[in-house]
mmCIF file of C-alpha atoms and ligand atoms in Angstrom:
data_model
loop_
_atom_site.group_PDB
_atom_site.id
_atom_site.type_symbol
_atom_site.label_atom_id
_atom_site.label_comp_id
_atom_site.label_asym_id
_atom_site.label_seq_id
_atom_site.Cartn_x
_atom_site.Cartn_y
_atom_site.Cartn_z
ATOM 1 C CA MET A 1 109.662 80.348 96.164
ATOM 2 C CA PRO A 2 108.518 80.203 99.780
ATOM 3 C CA THR A 3 110.760 80.997 102.723
ATOM 4 C CA LEU A 4 112.439 77.760 103.709
ATOM 5 C CA ILE A 5 112.277 77.582 107.502
ATOM 6 C CA ASN A 6 115.671 76.127 108.301
ATOM 7 C CA GLY A 7 115.399 74.252 111.591
ATOM 8 C CA LYS A 8 118.843 72.776 111.247
ATOM 9 C CA ALA A 9 120.566 76.171 111.027
ATOM 10 C CA THR A 10 118.320 77.660 113.747
ATOM 11 C CA SER A 11 118.996 74.752 116.092
ATOM 12 C CA GLU A 12 122.755 75.131 115.539
ATOM 13 C CA LYS A 13 122.445 78.826 116.403
ATOM 14 C CA ILE A 14 120.515 78.007 119.592
ATOM 15 C CA LYS A 15 123.118 75.393 120.531
ATOM 16 C CA THR A 16 125.852 77.997 120.065
ATOM 17 C CA GLU A 17 123.928 80.385 122.331
ATOM 18 C CA ILE A 18 123.564 77.635 124.941
ATOM 19 C CA ALA A 19 127.261 76.718 124.680
ATOM 20 C CA GLN A 20 128.145 80.376 125.282
ATOM 21 C CA ARG A 21 126.014 80.407 128.421
ATOM 22 C CA VAL A 22 127.694 77.203 129.619
ATOM 23 C CA SER A 23 131.104 78.885 129.179
ATOM 24 C CA GLU A 24 129.886 81.808 131.289
ATOM 25 C CA ILE A 25 128.586 79.427 133.949
ATOM 26 C CA LYS A 26 132.002 77.753 134.034
ATOM 27 C CA THR A 27 133.722 81.111 134.406
ATOM 28 C CA GLU A 28 131.322 82.062 137.196
ATOM 29 C CA GLY A 29 132.024 78.736 138.916
ATOM 30 C CA GLY A 30 128.359 77.736 138.607
ATOM 31 C CA LYS A 31 126.860 74.321 138.097
ATOM 32 C CA ILE A 32 127.234 72.695 134.681
ATOM 33 C CA PRO A 33 123.799 71.567 133.423
ATOM 34 C CA HIS A 34 123.358 67.798 133.594
ATOM 35 C CA LEU A 35 120.727 65.841 131.634
ATOM 36 C CA ALA A 36 119.854 62.213 132.366
ATOM 37 C CA ALA A 37 118.077 60.064 129.783
ATOM 38 C CA ILE A 38 116.481 56.691 130.430
ATOM 39 C CA LEU A 39 116.173 54.364 127.463
ATOM 40 C CA VAL A 40 114.232 51.137 127.886
ATOM 41 C CA GLY A 41 114.756 48.387 125.308
ATOM 42 C CA SER A 42 116.402 48.597 121.916
ATOM 43 C CA ASP A 43 113.876 50.264 119.608
ATOM 44 C CA GLY A 44 115.928 51.581 116.669
ATOM 45 C CA ALA A 45 114.343 55.030 116.411
ATOM 46 C CA SER A 46 114.496 55.586 120.191
ATOM 47 C CA GLN A 47 118.191 54.641 120.247
ATOM 48 C CA THR A 48 118.863 57.125 117.467
ATOM 49 C CA TYR A 49 116.948 59.914 119.230
ATOM 50 C CA VAL A 50 118.543 59.327 122.621
ATOM 51 C CA GLY A 51 121.975 59.029 121.018
ATOM 52 C CA ALA A 52 121.446 62.392 119.315
ATOM 53 C CA LYS A 53 120.317 63.979 122.594
ATOM 54 C CA VAL A 54 123.394 62.753 124.466
ATOM 55 C CA LYS A 55 125.694 63.862 121.652
ATOM 56 C CA SER A 56 124.101 67.316 121.660
ATOM 57 C CA CYS A 57 124.742 67.591 125.394
ATOM 58 C CA GLU A 58 128.448 67.091 124.730
ATOM 59 C CA GLN A 59 128.305 69.629 121.898
ATOM 60 C CA VAL A 60 127.076 72.416 124.213
ATOM 61 C CA GLY A 61 129.220 71.442 127.210
ATOM 62 C CA PHE A 62 126.511 69.800 129.345
ATOM 63 C CA GLU A 63 127.054 66.701 131.374
ATOM 64 C CA SER A 64 124.873 63.751 130.474
ATOM 65 C CA THR A 65 124.003 60.350 131.856
ATOM 66 C CA LEU A 66 122.401 57.634 129.762
ATOM 67 C CA VAL A 67 120.673 54.875 131.704
ATOM 68 C CA ARG A 68 119.937 51.883 129.478
ATOM 69 C CA LEU A 69 117.497 49.301 130.780
ATOM 70 C CA GLU A 70 116.485 45.959 129.333
ATOM 71 C CA GLU A 71 113.159 45.680 127.498
ATOM 72 C CA THR A 72 112.112 43.275 130.271
ATOM 73 C CA VAL A 73 112.786 45.685 133.156
ATOM 74 C CA SER A 74 109.903 45.748 135.625
ATOM 75 C CA GLU A 75 107.803 48.852 136.141
ATOM 76 C CA GLU A 76 108.908 48.888 139.762
ATOM 77 C CA GLU A 77 112.592 48.877 138.833
ATOM 78 C CA LEU A 78 112.089 51.684 136.335
ATOM 79 C CA LEU A 79 110.182 53.758 138.901
ATOM 80 C CA LYS A 80 113.073 53.230 141.298
ATOM 81 C CA VAL A 81 115.591 54.517 138.724
ATOM 82 C CA VAL A 82 113.394 57.595 138.159
ATOM 83 C CA GLU A 83 113.175 58.199 141.904
ATOM 84 C CA ASP A 84 116.957 57.885 142.321
ATOM 85 C CA ILE A 85 117.455 60.532 139.634
ATOM 86 C CA ASN A 86 114.752 62.708 141.212
ATOM 87 C CA GLN A 87 116.788 62.647 144.411
ATOM 88 C CA ASN A 88 120.200 63.146 142.787
ATOM 89 C CA PRO A 89 121.130 66.805 143.274
ATOM 90 C CA ASP A 90 123.734 66.655 140.513
ATOM 91 C CA ILE A 91 121.127 65.926 137.802
ATOM 92 C CA ASP A 92 119.050 68.886 136.598
ATOM 93 C CA GLY A 93 116.899 67.325 133.886
ATOM 94 C CA LEU A 94 115.448 63.861 133.303
ATOM 95 C CA ILE A 95 113.804 62.361 130.244
ATOM 96 C CA VAL A 96 112.360 58.897 129.840
ATOM 97 C CA GLN A 97 112.357 58.105 126.141
ATOM 98 C CA LEU A 98 108.954 57.033 124.811
ATOM 99 C CA PRO A 99 107.448 54.676 123.784
ATOM 100 C CA LEU A 100 107.861 52.325 126.756
ATOM 101 C CA PRO A 101 107.261 48.562 126.560
ATOM 102 C CA LYS A 102 103.594 47.586 126.916
ATOM 103 C CA HIS A 103 103.950 46.160 130.432
ATOM 104 C CA ILE A 104 104.993 49.557 131.799
ATOM 105 C CA SER A 105 102.489 52.319 132.542
ATOM 106 C CA VAL A 106 103.499 55.604 130.877
ATOM 107 C CA VAL A 107 101.151 57.367 133.278
ATOM 108 C CA LYS A 108 102.877 55.979 136.370
ATOM 109 C CA VAL A 109 106.354 56.668 135.026
ATOM 110 C CA THR A 110 105.555 60.198 133.858
ATOM 111 C CA ASP A 111 103.843 60.948 137.147
ATOM 112 C CA LYS A 112 106.973 59.820 139.005
ATOM 113 C CA ILE A 113 109.227 62.396 137.333
ATOM 114 C CA LYS A 114 109.831 65.368 139.572
ATOM 115 C CA PRO A 115 108.274 68.374 137.761
ATOM 116 C CA GLU A 116 111.396 70.447 138.543
ATOM 117 C CA LYS A 117 113.438 67.983 136.419
ATOM 118 C CA ASP A 118 110.810 67.280 133.752
ATOM 119 C CA VAL A 119 112.605 68.962 130.854
ATOM 120 C CA ASP A 120 110.372 67.107 128.360
ATOM 121 C CA GLY A 121 107.402 69.006 129.818
ATOM 122 C CA PHE A 122 105.308 65.824 129.993
ATOM 123 C CA THR A 123 104.208 65.827 133.656
ATOM 124 C CA PRO A 124 100.758 67.068 134.678
ATOM 125 C CA ALA A 125 102.416 69.914 136.606
ATOM 126 C CA ASN A 126 104.188 71.263 133.531
ATOM 127 C CA VAL A 127 101.283 70.697 131.146
ATOM 128 C CA GLY A 128 99.044 72.518 133.648
ATOM 129 C CA ARG A 129 101.487 75.377 134.129
ATOM 130 C CA MET A 130 101.957 75.753 130.373
ATOM 131 C CA THR A 131 98.168 75.828 129.935
ATOM 132 C CA LEU A 132 97.870 78.528 132.590
ATOM 133 C CA GLY A 133 100.624 80.548 130.942
ATOM 134 C CA TRP A 134 102.844 80.118 134.005
ATOM 135 C CA PRO A 135 106.584 79.472 133.777
ATOM 136 C CA ALA A 136 106.818 75.829 132.653
ATOM 137 C CA TYR A 137 108.933 73.368 130.757
ATOM 138 C CA VAL A 138 107.176 73.236 127.398
ATOM 139 C CA ALA A 139 107.370 69.980 125.415
ATOM 140 C CA ALA A 140 110.314 70.088 123.044
ATOM 141 C CA THR A 141 108.574 69.834 119.672
ATOM 142 C CA PRO A 142 105.906 72.516 120.236
ATOM 143 C CA TYR A 143 108.504 74.720 121.905
ATOM 144 C CA GLY A 144 110.802 74.284 118.905
ATOM 145 C CA ILE A 145 108.006 75.262 116.520
ATOM 146 C CA VAL A 146 107.173 78.387 118.548
ATOM 147 C CA GLU A 147 110.863 79.320 118.466
ATOM 148 C CA LEU A 148 111.016 78.879 114.679
ATOM 149 C CA LEU A 149 107.944 81.102 114.204
ATOM 150 C CA LYS A 150 109.535 83.706 116.481
ATOM 151 C CA ARG A 151 112.960 83.669 114.862
ATOM 152 C CA TYR A 152 111.466 83.845 111.358
ATOM 153 C CA ASN A 153 109.261 86.794 112.428
ATOM 154 C CA ILE A 154 106.119 85.028 111.288
ATOM 155 C CA GLU A 155 103.052 87.071 112.184
ATOM 156 C CA THR A 156 100.628 84.925 114.164
ATOM 157 C CA SER A 157 98.323 87.449 115.854
ATOM 158 C CA GLY A 158 94.749 87.191 114.584
ATOM 159 C CA LYS A 159 95.650 84.382 112.171
ATOM 160 C CA HIS A 160 93.771 81.139 111.791
ATOM 161 C CA CYS A 161 96.010 78.282 112.900
ATOM 162 C CA VAL A 162 94.898 74.758 112.054
ATOM 163 C CA VAL A 163 96.663 71.952 113.912
ATOM 164 C CA ILE A 164 96.280 68.428 112.503
ATOM 165 C CA GLY A 165 96.779 65.800 115.216
ATOM 166 C CA ARG A 166 95.945 65.938 118.929
ATOM 167 C CA SER A 167 98.811 63.996 120.524
ATOM 168 C CA HIS A 168 99.902 64.928 124.024
ATOM 169 C CA ILE A 169 103.429 65.465 122.744
ATOM 170 C CA VAL A 170 102.679 67.813 119.837
ATOM 171 C CA GLY A 171 99.149 68.664 118.651
ATOM 172 C CA SER A 172 97.456 69.341 121.956
ATOM 173 C CA PRO A 173 100.159 71.602 123.500
ATOM 174 C CA MET A 174 100.682 73.269 120.108
ATOM 175 C CA SER A 175 97.026 74.313 119.991
ATOM 176 C CA ILE A 176 97.304 75.846 123.466
ATOM 177 C CA LEU A 177 100.508 77.723 122.685
ATOM 178 C CA MET A 178 99.155 79.163 119.439
ATOM 179 C CA ALA A 179 95.999 80.417 121.186
ATOM 180 C CA ARG A 180 97.700 82.027 124.188
ATOM 181 C CA ASN A 181 97.975 85.767 124.595
ATOM 182 C CA ASP A 182 101.627 86.036 123.624
ATOM 183 C CA ASN A 183 103.884 86.297 120.616
ATOM 184 C CA PRO A 184 103.923 83.866 118.866
ATOM 185 C CA GLY A 185 100.301 83.215 119.741
ATOM 186 C CA ASN A 186 96.997 85.079 119.599
ATOM 187 C CA CYS A 187 95.793 82.771 116.846
ATOM 188 C CA THR A 188 92.281 81.513 116.364
ATOM 189 C CA VAL A 189 93.009 77.807 116.627
ATOM 190 C CA THR A 190 91.243 74.793 115.174
ATOM 191 C CA LEU A 191 92.503 71.461 116.501
ATOM 192 C CA THR A 192 91.660 68.651 114.078
ATOM 193 C CA HIS A 193 92.043 64.885 114.409
ATOM 194 C CA SER A 194 91.023 61.533 112.993
ATOM 195 C CA ARG A 195 87.299 62.119 113.647
ATOM 196 C CA THR A 196 87.229 65.604 112.144
ATOM 197 C CA LYS A 197 84.741 66.004 109.329
ATOM 198 C CA ASN A 198 85.841 67.940 106.238
ATOM 199 C CA LEU A 199 89.457 68.069 107.334
ATOM 200 C CA PRO A 200 90.744 69.129 103.895
ATOM 201 C CA GLU A 201 88.284 72.050 103.784
ATOM 202 C CA ILE A 202 89.273 73.178 107.279
ATOM 203 C CA ALA A 203 92.992 72.842 106.517
ATOM 204 C CA LYS A 204 92.456 75.038 103.475
ATOM 205 C CA THR A 205 91.278 77.908 105.668
ATOM 206 C CA ALA A 206 94.544 77.913 107.661
ATOM 207 C CA ASP A 207 96.933 80.849 107.582
ATOM 208 C CA ILE A 208 99.267 78.650 109.637
ATOM 209 C CA LEU A 209 98.991 74.891 109.159
ATOM 210 C CA ILE A 210 100.759 72.646 111.670
ATOM 211 C CA VAL A 211 100.743 69.008 110.612
ATOM 212 C CA ALA A 212 101.465 66.369 113.239
ATOM 213 C CA LEU A 213 99.354 63.333 112.537
ATOM 214 C CA GLY A 214 102.054 60.881 111.561
ATOM 215 C CA LYS A 215 100.867 59.904 108.071
ATOM 216 C CA PRO A 216 103.402 60.149 105.248
ATOM 217 C CA GLU A 217 102.593 62.928 102.764
ATOM 218 C CA PHE A 218 99.025 63.291 104.057
ATOM 219 C CA VAL A 219 98.744 66.981 103.175
ATOM 220 C CA SER A 220 98.503 67.746 99.474
ATOM 221 C CA ALA A 221 98.449 71.131 97.724
ATOM 222 C CA ASP A 222 94.646 71.139 97.400
ATOM 223 C CA MET A 223 94.419 71.216 101.232
ATOM 224 C CA VAL A 224 96.544 74.358 101.535
ATOM 225 C CA LYS A 225 95.650 78.018 101.072
ATOM 226 C CA GLU A 226 97.836 80.146 98.814
ATOM 227 C CA GLY A 227 100.398 81.932 101.031
ATOM 228 C CA ALA A 228 99.939 79.700 104.093
ATOM 229 C CA VAL A 229 102.763 78.971 106.528
ATOM 230 C CA VAL A 230 103.187 75.194 106.704
ATOM 231 C CA ILE A 231 104.928 73.406 109.578
ATOM 232 C CA ASP A 232 105.553 69.695 109.000
ATOM 233 C CA VAL A 233 106.158 67.672 112.165
ATOM 234 C CA GLY A 234 106.057 64.254 110.484
ATOM 235 C CA ILE A 235 109.109 62.118 109.910
ATOM 236 C CA HIS A 236 108.990 58.806 108.070
ATOM 237 C CA ARG A 237 111.620 56.533 106.602
ATOM 238 C CA ILE A 238 110.788 55.201 103.184
ATOM 239 C CA GLU A 239 112.848 52.778 101.161
ATOM 240 C CA ASP A 240 114.932 54.383 98.453
ATOM 241 C CA ALA A 241 117.422 52.205 96.615
ATOM 242 C CA SER A 242 119.119 55.283 95.131
ATOM 243 C CA LYS A 243 120.331 56.325 98.609
ATOM 244 C CA LYS A 244 123.423 54.879 100.230
ATOM 245 C CA SER A 245 121.443 54.258 103.430
ATOM 246 C CA GLY A 246 118.675 52.552 101.452
ATOM 247 C CA PHE A 247 116.043 55.013 102.704
ATOM 248 C CA ARG A 248 115.070 58.667 102.684
ATOM 249 C CA LEU A 249 113.035 60.781 105.068
ATOM 250 C CA ILE A 250 109.688 62.329 104.238
ATOM 251 C CA GLY A 251 107.159 64.282 106.286
ATOM 252 C CA ASP A 252 103.375 64.472 106.688
ATOM 253 C CA VAL A 253 103.279 67.016 103.838
ATOM 254 C CA LYS A 254 103.794 66.543 100.088
ATOM 255 C CA PHE A 255 106.678 68.977 100.144
ATOM 256 C CA ASP A 256 107.163 69.991 96.505
ATOM 257 C CA GLU A 257 103.543 70.705 95.606
ATOM 258 C CA VAL A 258 102.737 72.367 98.953
ATOM 259 C CA ALA A 259 105.913 74.489 98.825
ATOM 260 C CA ALA A 260 104.709 75.872 95.503
ATOM 261 C CA LYS A 261 101.709 77.425 97.326
ATOM 262 C CA ALA A 262 103.110 78.227 100.775
ATOM 263 C CA SER A 263 104.683 81.516 101.852
ATOM 264 C CA ALA A 264 106.940 79.618 104.276
ATOM 265 C CA ILE A 265 107.484 75.923 104.939
ATOM 266 C CA THR A 266 109.633 73.581 107.023
ATOM 267 C CA PRO A 267 111.466 70.834 105.120
ATOM 268 C CA VAL A 268 111.875 67.220 106.256
ATOM 269 C CA PRO A 269 114.586 66.548 107.259
ATOM 270 C CA GLY A 270 116.084 69.780 108.582
ATOM 271 C CA GLY A 271 112.900 71.515 109.749
ATOM 272 C CA VAL A 272 111.156 70.791 113.025
ATOM 273 C CA GLY A 273 113.251 67.716 113.930
ATOM 274 C CA PRO A 274 116.536 69.418 114.873
ATOM 275 C CA MET A 275 114.629 72.028 116.897
ATOM 276 C CA THR A 276 113.328 69.457 119.363
ATOM 277 C CA ILE A 277 116.811 68.729 120.643
ATOM 278 C CA ALA A 278 117.638 72.436 120.859
ATOM 279 C CA SER A 279 114.474 72.924 122.981
ATOM 280 C CA LEU A 280 115.376 70.042 125.252
ATOM 281 C CA LEU A 281 118.842 71.512 125.816
ATOM 282 C CA TYR A 282 117.331 74.912 126.479
ATOM 283 C CA ASN A 283 114.914 73.442 129.027
ATOM 284 C CA THR A 284 117.847 71.705 130.710
ATOM 285 C CA LEU A 285 119.716 74.993 130.926
ATOM 286 C CA LEU A 286 116.611 76.600 132.473
ATOM 287 C CA ALA A 287 116.461 73.707 134.947
ATOM 288 C CA ALA A 288 120.103 74.074 135.970
ATOM 289 C CA GLU A 289 119.672 77.798 136.478
ATOM 290 C CA GLY A 290 116.424 77.405 138.437
ATOM 291 C CA LYS A 291 114.528 79.629 135.998
ATOM 292 C CA ILE A 292 111.190 77.780 135.942
ATOM 293 C CA TYR A 293 110.955 76.510 139.507
ATOM 294 C CA VAL A 294 112.926 78.740 141.843
ATOM 295 C CA LYS A 295 115.527 76.644 143.617
HETATM 296 N N1 GUN B 301 109.390 60.008 121.935
HETATM 297 C C1 GUN B 301 109.043 60.760 120.869
HETATM 298 N N2 GUN B 301 109.257 62.065 121.130
HETATM 299 C C2 GUN B 301 109.742 62.132 122.380
HETATM 300 C C3 GUN B 301 110.154 63.203 123.218
HETATM 301 O O1 GUN B 301 110.103 64.379 122.875
HETATM 302 N N3 GUN B 301 110.601 62.855 124.454
HETATM 303 C C4 GUN B 301 110.651 61.580 124.870
HETATM 304 N N4 GUN B 301 111.081 61.354 126.099
HETATM 305 N N5 GUN B 301 110.277 60.559 124.136
HETATM 306 C C5 GUN B 301 109.828 60.840 122.891
#
């Protein structure tokens, strides 16, 4: 059996560590970290994610503010809300939940977020700093994956890491982090995407396979090398009448058959997903303590 990389347990441990730091801050009379989240519209998945983020803030003792805006809000109004939060000295971190409605420019909104408060690590300043290896807020999902590799003592140096998917949120930053001169890191990285030729053959050469393309059960056992470490970033709801909820969650990887070959693997649910919130909370703590941008 492979090592099951338990993101749920690891994220709970990180949240406990953060909660301990918050207690110390309280004792020291310091500032309690405060995260603001902007949610536009009523997309079901986004509501669930933002709800979980706010709840996690409470769990670790952070303050949180949820700003809900109508689907029809104008770009100008949204930019104004972002600017108000930028200027609010009580708020340390700001996230704007994506996706945004089509009439709003993600570029303009992201560019409006003050890099010092960009705990999602989506602004050009933080992406640039991360790429340079400077102190930066690193996007939550890649940061969570790096933390899992670290806490499970997975050797990455000199390994071939294949990343499937080149999104700005996961694949692209993941490829940079795995190639950097650090631990985890020092991999030889291949970043693959929808135009890649011979993707299955390339995937099969991976010592570490990170799958973030958003296609249910895309990776089958014949695409995986014996003993590979497999990180599944996908999350999909599929109907399942045998479940009380009427659905179950699956990833981008055919779990059972790939697990039979892997040396370590993340499950879905309970793998990468819970780590993203832990990373966001950690970034917010860094923001409150002025650890990335000196206050
Ligand atoms: N939508 C999907 N993932 C994310 C994320 O990490 N942050 C935000 N703000 N929106 C998302």
